[in-house]
Amino acid sequence: MRNQTRGWTWTMRTPYSSSMDTAEWIEETPVVIDNSGHVSVGPLPNLSGAAFDLATTNGAPAGLKASEEIQLVDFNGTPLATPSAPDPDAAGFNACPYASSCAAPAGSQPLT
């Protein structure tokens, strides 16, 4: 992962036994349980402008599919984060907080 705004890069490899048939990018918000046992959804960080791009799976282009998008909703079904359709080369997408729809990127962004 790379935060281009702050110049941070983070990499992690984890052994995982799998058929290697799927790949997932997940954004989650914490579930909060107070002292009385009341369950609520914690706040999302400011995700304005969150974009994922140049994704690969086992070194090949990811081939993202709009039909595989999953929206994060709260307990009432209100959208918390919505992914866009993939960009034209199916290697990137946008994530829009607190929105029921999200515009797809116009194309891939060059690495800087």
PDB file of N, CA, C and O in Angstrom, residues 8-63:
ATOM      1  N   TRP A   8       4.140   7.495   2.396  1.00  0.00           N
ATOM      2  CA  TRP A   8       4.311   6.267   3.165  1.00  0.00           C
ATOM      3  C   TRP A   8       4.101   5.066   2.264  1.00  0.00           C
ATOM      4  O   TRP A   8       3.236   5.052   1.402  1.00  0.00           O
ATOM      5  N   THR A   9       4.880   4.032   2.496  1.00  0.00           N
ATOM      6  CA  THR A   9       4.692   2.763   1.800  1.00  0.00           C
ATOM      7  C   THR A   9       4.671   1.663   2.845  1.00  0.00           C
ATOM      8  O   THR A   9       5.436   1.690   3.804  1.00  0.00           O
ATOM      9  N   TRP A  10       3.765   0.694   2.650  1.00  0.00           N
ATOM     10  CA  TRP A  10       3.651  -0.406   3.594  1.00  0.00           C
ATOM     11  C   TRP A  10       3.413  -1.676   2.802  1.00  0.00           C
ATOM     12  O   TRP A  10       2.591  -1.713   1.895  1.00  0.00           O
ATOM     13  N   THR A  11       4.173  -2.705   3.114  1.00  0.00           N
ATOM     14  CA  THR A  11       4.042  -3.995   2.457  1.00  0.00           C
ATOM     15  C   THR A  11       3.988  -5.082   3.520  1.00  0.00           C
ATOM     16  O   THR A  11       4.710  -5.019   4.519  1.00  0.00           O
ATOM     17  N   MET A  12       3.141  -6.077   3.274  1.00  0.00           N
ATOM     18  CA  MET A  12       3.067  -7.208   4.191  1.00  0.00           C
ATOM     19  C   MET A  12       2.706  -8.449   3.395  1.00  0.00           C
ATOM     20  O   MET A  12       1.800  -8.419   2.570  1.00  0.00           O
ATOM     21  N   ARG A  13       3.434  -9.513   3.600  1.00  0.00           N
ATOM     22  CA  ARG A  13       3.120 -10.794   2.975  1.00  0.00           C
ATOM     23  C   ARG A  13       2.720 -11.758   4.073  1.00  0.00           C
ATOM     24  O   ARG A  13       3.395 -11.880   5.085  1.00  0.00           O
ATOM     25  N   THR A  14       1.614 -12.445   3.843  1.00  0.00           N
ATOM     26  CA  THR A  14       1.106 -13.388   4.822  1.00  0.00           C
ATOM     27  C   THR A  14       0.817 -14.713   4.133  1.00  0.00           C
ATOM     28  O   THR A  14       0.076 -14.740   3.151  1.00  0.00           O
ATOM     29  N   PRO A  15       1.402 -15.807   4.594  1.00  0.00           N
ATOM     30  CA  PRO A  15       1.091 -17.107   3.993  1.00  0.00           C
ATOM     31  C   PRO A  15      -0.394 -17.414   4.150  1.00  0.00           C
ATOM     32  O   PRO A  15      -0.990 -17.156   5.199  1.00  0.00           O
ATOM     33  N   TYR A  16      -1.001 -17.921   3.084  1.00  0.00           N
ATOM     34  CA  TYR A  16      -2.433 -18.177   3.107  1.00  0.00           C
ATOM     35  C   TYR A  16      -2.730 -19.328   2.157  1.00  0.00           C
ATOM     36  O   TYR A  16      -2.394 -19.268   0.978  1.00  0.00           O
ATOM     37  N   SER A  17      -3.342 -20.367   2.659  1.00  0.00           N
ATOM     38  CA  SER A  17      -3.716 -21.504   1.838  1.00  0.00           C
ATOM     39  C   SER A  17      -5.037 -21.190   1.157  1.00  0.00           C
ATOM     40  O   SER A  17      -6.046 -20.975   1.816  1.00  0.00           O
ATOM     41  N   SER A  18      -5.025 -21.143  -0.177  1.00  0.00           N
ATOM     42  CA  SER A  18      -6.216 -20.722  -0.900  1.00  0.00           C
ATOM     43  C   SER A  18      -6.211 -21.287  -2.308  1.00  0.00           C
ATOM     44  O   SER A  18      -5.174 -21.677  -2.838  1.00  0.00           O
ATOM     45  N   SER A  19      -7.377 -21.278  -2.917  1.00  0.00           N
ATOM     46  CA  SER A  19      -7.482 -21.655  -4.326  1.00  0.00           C
ATOM     47  C   SER A  19      -6.969 -20.537  -5.218  1.00  0.00           C
ATOM     48  O   SER A  19      -6.787 -20.721  -6.417  1.00  0.00           O
ATOM     49  N   MET A  20      -6.738 -19.352  -4.647  1.00  0.00           N
ATOM     50  CA  MET A  20      -6.282 -18.163  -5.367  1.00  0.00           C
ATOM     51  C   MET A  20      -7.296 -17.716  -6.412  1.00  0.00           C
ATOM     52  O   MET A  20      -6.956 -17.093  -7.405  1.00  0.00           O
ATOM     53  N   ASP A  21      -8.572 -18.018  -6.202  1.00  0.00           N
ATOM     54  CA  ASP A  21      -9.615 -17.644  -7.146  1.00  0.00           C
ATOM     55  C   ASP A  21     -10.162 -16.236  -6.920  1.00  0.00           C
ATOM     56  O   ASP A  21     -10.832 -15.697  -7.787  1.00  0.00           O
ATOM     57  N   THR A  22      -9.911 -15.628  -5.745  1.00  0.00           N
ATOM     58  CA  THR A  22     -10.451 -14.305  -5.472  1.00  0.00           C
ATOM     59  C   THR A  22      -9.403 -13.427  -4.805  1.00  0.00           C
ATOM     60  O   THR A  22      -8.438 -13.905  -4.227  1.00  0.00           O
ATOM     61  N   ALA A  23      -9.625 -12.139  -4.900  1.00  0.00           N
ATOM     62  CA  ALA A  23      -8.828 -11.145  -4.177  1.00  0.00           C
ATOM     63  C   ALA A  23      -9.802 -10.109  -3.645  1.00  0.00           C
ATOM     64  O   ALA A  23     -10.825  -9.842  -4.258  1.00  0.00           O
ATOM     65  N   GLU A  24      -9.495  -9.540  -2.500  1.00  0.00           N
ATOM     66  CA  GLU A  24     -10.399  -8.579  -1.896  1.00  0.00           C
ATOM     67  C   GLU A  24      -9.632  -7.371  -1.381  1.00  0.00           C
ATOM     68  O   GLU A  24      -8.517  -7.504  -0.898  1.00  0.00           O
ATOM     69  N   TRP A  25     -10.265  -6.211  -1.502  1.00  0.00           N
ATOM     70  CA  TRP A  25      -9.796  -5.000  -0.858  1.00  0.00           C
ATOM     71  C   TRP A  25     -10.904  -4.630   0.107  1.00  0.00           C
ATOM     72  O   TRP A  25     -12.060  -4.497  -0.299  1.00  0.00           O
ATOM     73  N   ILE A  26     -10.568  -4.478   1.372  1.00  0.00           N
ATOM     74  CA  ILE A  26     -11.600  -4.288   2.384  1.00  0.00           C
ATOM     75  C   ILE A  26     -11.338  -3.006   3.164  1.00  0.00           C
ATOM     76  O   ILE A  26     -10.226  -2.764   3.620  1.00  0.00           O
ATOM     77  N   GLU A  27     -12.374  -2.195   3.316  1.00  0.00           N
ATOM     78  CA  GLU A  27     -12.360  -1.054   4.221  1.00  0.00           C
ATOM     79  C   GLU A  27     -13.446  -1.326   5.240  1.00  0.00           C
ATOM     80  O   GLU A  27     -14.571  -1.632   4.874  1.00  0.00           O
ATOM     81  N   GLU A  28     -13.089  -1.243   6.504  1.00  0.00           N
ATOM     82  CA  GLU A  28     -14.064  -1.549   7.548  1.00  0.00           C
ATOM     83  C   GLU A  28     -14.089  -0.449   8.589  1.00  0.00           C
ATOM     84  O   GLU A  28     -13.138   0.307   8.734  1.00  0.00           O
ATOM     85  N   THR A  29     -15.168  -0.393   9.310  1.00  0.00           N
ATOM     86  CA  THR A  29     -15.289   0.503  10.449  1.00  0.00           C
ATOM     87  C   THR A  29     -15.474  -0.361  11.696  1.00  0.00           C
ATOM     88  O   THR A  29     -16.058  -1.438  11.620  1.00  0.00           O
ATOM     89  N   PRO A  30     -14.959   0.075  12.831  1.00  0.00           N
ATOM     90  CA  PRO A  30     -15.069  -0.765  14.029  1.00  0.00           C
ATOM     91  C   PRO A  30     -16.488  -0.817  14.582  1.00  0.00           C
ATOM     92  O   PRO A  30     -17.264   0.122  14.452  1.00  0.00           O
ATOM     93  N   VAL A  31     -16.817  -1.940  15.168  1.00  0.00           N
ATOM     94  CA  VAL A  31     -18.054  -2.088  15.922  1.00  0.00           C
ATOM     95  C   VAL A  31     -17.731  -1.697  17.361  1.00  0.00           C
ATOM     96  O   VAL A  31     -16.726  -2.134  17.925  1.00  0.00           O
ATOM     97  N   VAL A  32     -18.557  -0.843  17.940  1.00  0.00           N
ATOM     98  CA  VAL A  32     -18.336  -0.351  19.297  1.00  0.00           C
ATOM     99  C   VAL A  32     -19.395  -0.949  20.211  1.00  0.00           C
ATOM    100  O   VAL A  32     -20.583  -0.882  19.916  1.00  0.00           O
ATOM    101  N   ILE A  33     -18.951  -1.549  21.326  1.00  0.00           N
ATOM    102  CA  ILE A  33     -19.864  -2.099  22.328  1.00  0.00           C
ATOM    103  C   ILE A  33     -19.602  -1.344  23.624  1.00  0.00           C
ATOM    104  O   ILE A  33     -18.503  -1.411  24.173  1.00  0.00           O
ATOM    105  N   ASP A  34     -20.618  -0.598  24.106  1.00  0.00           N
ATOM    106  CA  ASP A  34     -20.413   0.169  25.330  1.00  0.00           C
ATOM    107  C   ASP A  34     -20.605  -0.708  26.570  1.00  0.00           C
ATOM    108  O   ASP A  34     -20.901  -1.905  26.457  1.00  0.00           O
ATOM    109  N   ASN A  35     -20.443  -0.130  27.754  1.00  0.00           N
ATOM    110  CA  ASN A  35     -20.519  -0.884  29.014  1.00  0.00           C
ATOM    111  C   ASN A  35     -21.874  -1.528  29.254  1.00  0.00           C
ATOM    112  O   ASN A  35     -21.978  -2.513  29.979  1.00  0.00           O
ATOM    113  N   SER A  36     -22.949  -0.983  28.649  1.00  0.00           N
ATOM    114  CA  SER A  36     -24.279  -1.569  28.828  1.00  0.00           C
ATOM    115  C   SER A  36     -24.584  -2.627  27.780  1.00  0.00           C
ATOM    116  O   SER A  36     -25.661  -3.209  27.772  1.00  0.00           O
ATOM    117  N   GLY A  37     -23.634  -2.891  26.864  1.00  0.00           N
ATOM    118  CA  GLY A  37     -23.832  -3.899  25.837  1.00  0.00           C
ATOM    119  C   GLY A  37     -24.451  -3.367  24.553  1.00  0.00           C
ATOM    120  O   GLY A  37     -24.706  -4.118  23.624  1.00  0.00           O
ATOM    121  N   HIS A  38     -24.692  -2.040  24.482  1.00  0.00           N
ATOM    122  CA  HIS A  38     -25.239  -1.420  23.269  1.00  0.00           C
ATOM    123  C   HIS A  38     -24.188  -1.484  22.162  1.00  0.00           C
ATOM    124  O   HIS A  38     -23.038  -1.124  22.356  1.00  0.00           O
ATOM    125  N   VAL A  39     -24.602  -1.961  20.983  1.00  0.00           N
ATOM    126  CA  VAL A  39     -23.697  -2.110  19.849  1.00  0.00           C
ATOM    127  C   VAL A  39     -23.958  -1.002  18.843  1.00  0.00           C
ATOM    128  O   VAL A  39     -25.103  -0.732  18.482  1.00  0.00           O
ATOM    129  N   SER A  40     -22.907  -0.353  18.392  1.00  0.00           N
ATOM    130  CA  SER A  40     -23.033   0.679  17.363  1.00  0.00           C
ATOM    131  C   SER A  40     -21.834   0.578  16.425  1.00  0.00           C
ATOM    132  O   SER A  40     -20.888  -0.160  16.672  1.00  0.00           O
ATOM    133  N   VAL A  41     -21.908   1.316  15.341  1.00  0.00           N
ATOM    134  CA  VAL A  41     -20.820   1.349  14.375  1.00  0.00           C
ATOM    135  C   VAL A  41     -19.953   2.555  14.690  1.00  0.00           C
ATOM    136  O   VAL A  41     -20.449   3.669  14.816  1.00  0.00           O
ATOM    137  N   GLY A  42     -18.655   2.333  14.811  1.00  0.00           N
ATOM    138  CA  GLY A  42     -17.727   3.419  15.080  1.00  0.00           C
ATOM    139  C   GLY A  42     -17.549   4.299  13.856  1.00  0.00           C
ATOM    140  O   GLY A  42     -17.938   3.933  12.744  1.00  0.00           O
ATOM    141  N   PRO A  43     -16.961   5.464  14.038  1.00  0.00           N
ATOM    142  CA  PRO A  43     -16.804   6.389  12.918  1.00  0.00           C
ATOM    143  C   PRO A  43     -15.736   5.914  11.927  1.00  0.00           C
ATOM    144  O   PRO A  43     -14.746   5.301  12.309  1.00  0.00           O
ATOM    145  N   LEU A  44     -15.995   6.197  10.662  1.00  0.00           N
ATOM    146  CA  LEU A  44     -14.980   5.963   9.642  1.00  0.00           C
ATOM    147  C   LEU A  44     -13.992   7.118   9.659  1.00  0.00           C
ATOM    148  O   LEU A  44     -14.362   8.250   9.956  1.00  0.00           O
ATOM    149  N   PRO A  45     -12.755   6.860   9.306  1.00  0.00           N
ATOM    150  CA  PRO A  45     -11.821   7.973   9.143  1.00  0.00           C
ATOM    151  C   PRO A  45     -12.238   8.787   7.912  1.00  0.00           C
ATOM    152  O   PRO A  45     -13.060   8.352   7.119  1.00  0.00           O
ATOM    153  N   ASN A  46     -11.661   9.962   7.744  1.00  0.00           N
ATOM    154  CA  ASN A  46     -11.945  10.779   6.569  1.00  0.00           C
ATOM    155  C   ASN A  46     -11.351  10.084   5.355  1.00  0.00           C
ATOM    156  O   ASN A  46     -10.138  10.077   5.159  1.00  0.00           O
ATOM    157  N   LEU A  47     -12.209   9.474   4.541  1.00  0.00           N
ATOM    158  CA  LEU A  47     -11.744   8.732   3.375  1.00  0.00           C
ATOM    159  C   LEU A  47     -11.875   9.536   2.089  1.00  0.00           C
ATOM    160  O   LEU A  47     -11.821   8.998   1.010  1.00  0.00           O
ATOM    161  N   SER A  48     -12.053  10.814   2.209  1.00  0.00           N
ATOM    162  CA  SER A  48     -12.216  11.647   1.024  1.00  0.00           C
ATOM    163  C   SER A  48     -11.057  11.421   0.060  1.00  0.00           C
ATOM    164  O   SER A  48      -9.894  11.523   0.427  1.00  0.00           O
ATOM    165  N   GLY A  49     -11.405  11.048  -1.161  1.00  0.00           N
ATOM    166  CA  GLY A  49     -10.371  10.859  -2.172  1.00  0.00           C
ATOM    167  C   GLY A  49      -9.680   9.513  -2.143  1.00  0.00           C
ATOM    168  O   GLY A  49      -8.671   9.347  -2.804  1.00  0.00           O
ATOM    169  N   ALA A  50     -10.186   8.542  -1.372  1.00  0.00           N
ATOM    170  CA  ALA A  50      -9.525   7.239  -1.318  1.00  0.00           C
ATOM    171  C   ALA A  50      -9.649   6.541  -2.664  1.00  0.00           C
ATOM    172  O   ALA A  50     -10.738   6.399  -3.206  1.00  0.00           O
ATOM    173  N   ALA A  51      -8.516   6.155  -3.217  1.00  0.00           N
ATOM    174  CA  ALA A  51      -8.501   5.487  -4.520  1.00  0.00           C
ATOM    175  C   ALA A  51      -7.512   4.333  -4.466  1.00  0.00           C
ATOM    176  O   ALA A  51      -6.470   4.424  -3.811  1.00  0.00           O
ATOM    177  N   PHE A  52      -7.851   3.258  -5.128  1.00  0.00           N
ATOM    178  CA  PHE A  52      -6.982   2.089  -5.242  1.00  0.00           C
ATOM    179  C   PHE A  52      -6.696   1.908  -6.726  1.00  0.00           C
ATOM    180  O   PHE A  52      -7.597   2.032  -7.555  1.00  0.00           O
ATOM    181  N   ASP A  53      -5.446   1.611  -7.082  1.00  0.00           N
ATOM    182  CA  ASP A  53      -5.122   1.515  -8.496  1.00  0.00           C
ATOM    183  C   ASP A  53      -3.927   0.601  -8.727  1.00  0.00           C
ATOM    184  O   ASP A  53      -3.161   0.313  -7.812  1.00  0.00           O
ATOM    185  N   LEU A  54      -3.798   0.174  -9.971  1.00  0.00           N
ATOM    186  CA  LEU A  54      -2.702  -0.684 -10.433  1.00  0.00           C
ATOM    187  C   LEU A  54      -2.653  -1.986  -9.641  1.00  0.00           C
ATOM    188  O   LEU A  54      -1.585  -2.514  -9.344  1.00  0.00           O
ATOM    189  N   ALA A  55      -3.826  -2.508  -9.300  1.00  0.00           N
ATOM    190  CA  ALA A  55      -3.929  -3.742  -8.524  1.00  0.00           C
ATOM    191  C   ALA A  55      -3.502  -4.943  -9.371  1.00  0.00           C
ATOM    192  O   ALA A  55      -3.789  -5.012 -10.561  1.00  0.00           O
ATOM    193  N   THR A  56      -2.823  -5.872  -8.729  1.00  0.00           N
ATOM    194  CA  THR A  56      -2.430  -7.116  -9.384  1.00  0.00           C
ATOM    195  C   THR A  56      -2.802  -8.300  -8.512  1.00  0.00           C
ATOM    196  O   THR A  56      -2.951  -8.177  -7.305  1.00  0.00           O
ATOM    197  N   THR A  57      -2.950  -9.429  -9.146  1.00  0.00           N
ATOM    198  CA  THR A  57      -3.198 -10.690  -8.462  1.00  0.00           C
ATOM    199  C   THR A  57      -2.168 -11.671  -8.980  1.00  0.00           C
ATOM    200  O   THR A  57      -2.135 -11.967 -10.169  1.00  0.00           O
ATOM    201  N   ASN A  58      -1.299 -12.129  -8.094  1.00  0.00           N
ATOM    202  CA  ASN A  58      -0.213 -13.027  -8.486  1.00  0.00           C
ATOM    203  C   ASN A  58       0.582 -12.459  -9.655  1.00  0.00           C
ATOM    204  O   ASN A  58       0.965 -13.172 -10.577  1.00  0.00           O
ATOM    205  N   GLY A  59       0.816 -11.139  -9.625  1.00  0.00           N
ATOM    206  CA  GLY A  59       1.630 -10.479 -10.633  1.00  0.00           C
ATOM    207  C   GLY A  59       0.912 -10.115 -11.918  1.00  0.00           C
ATOM    208  O   GLY A  59       1.486  -9.464 -12.780  1.00  0.00           O
ATOM    209  N   ALA A  60      -0.343 -10.491 -12.073  1.00  0.00           N
ATOM    210  CA  ALA A  60      -1.109 -10.181 -13.284  1.00  0.00           C
ATOM    211  C   ALA A  60      -2.148  -9.099 -12.960  1.00  0.00           C
ATOM    212  O   ALA A  60      -2.542  -8.951 -11.811  1.00  0.00           O
ATOM    213  N   PRO A  61      -2.604  -8.346 -13.974  1.00  0.00           N
ATOM    214  CA  PRO A  61      -3.651  -7.353 -13.714  1.00  0.00           C
ATOM    215  C   PRO A  61      -4.849  -7.982 -12.996  1.00  0.00           C
ATOM    216  O   PRO A  61      -5.236  -9.113 -13.285  1.00  0.00           O
ATOM    217  N   ALA A  62      -5.436  -7.237 -12.061  1.00  0.00           N
ATOM    218  CA  ALA A  62      -6.462  -7.792 -11.174  1.00  0.00           C
ATOM    219  C   ALA A  62      -7.749  -8.187 -11.886  1.00  0.00           C
ATOM    220  O   ALA A  62      -8.417  -9.122 -11.465  1.00  0.00           O
ATOM    221  N   GLY A  63      -8.148  -7.490 -12.941  1.00  0.00           N
ATOM    222  CA  GLY A  63      -9.395  -7.828 -13.623  1.00  0.00           C
ATOM    223  C   GLY A  63     -10.605  -7.629 -12.732  1.00  0.00           C
ATOM    224  O   GLY A  63     -11.475  -8.498 -12.647  1.00  0.00           O
TER     225      GLY A  63
END
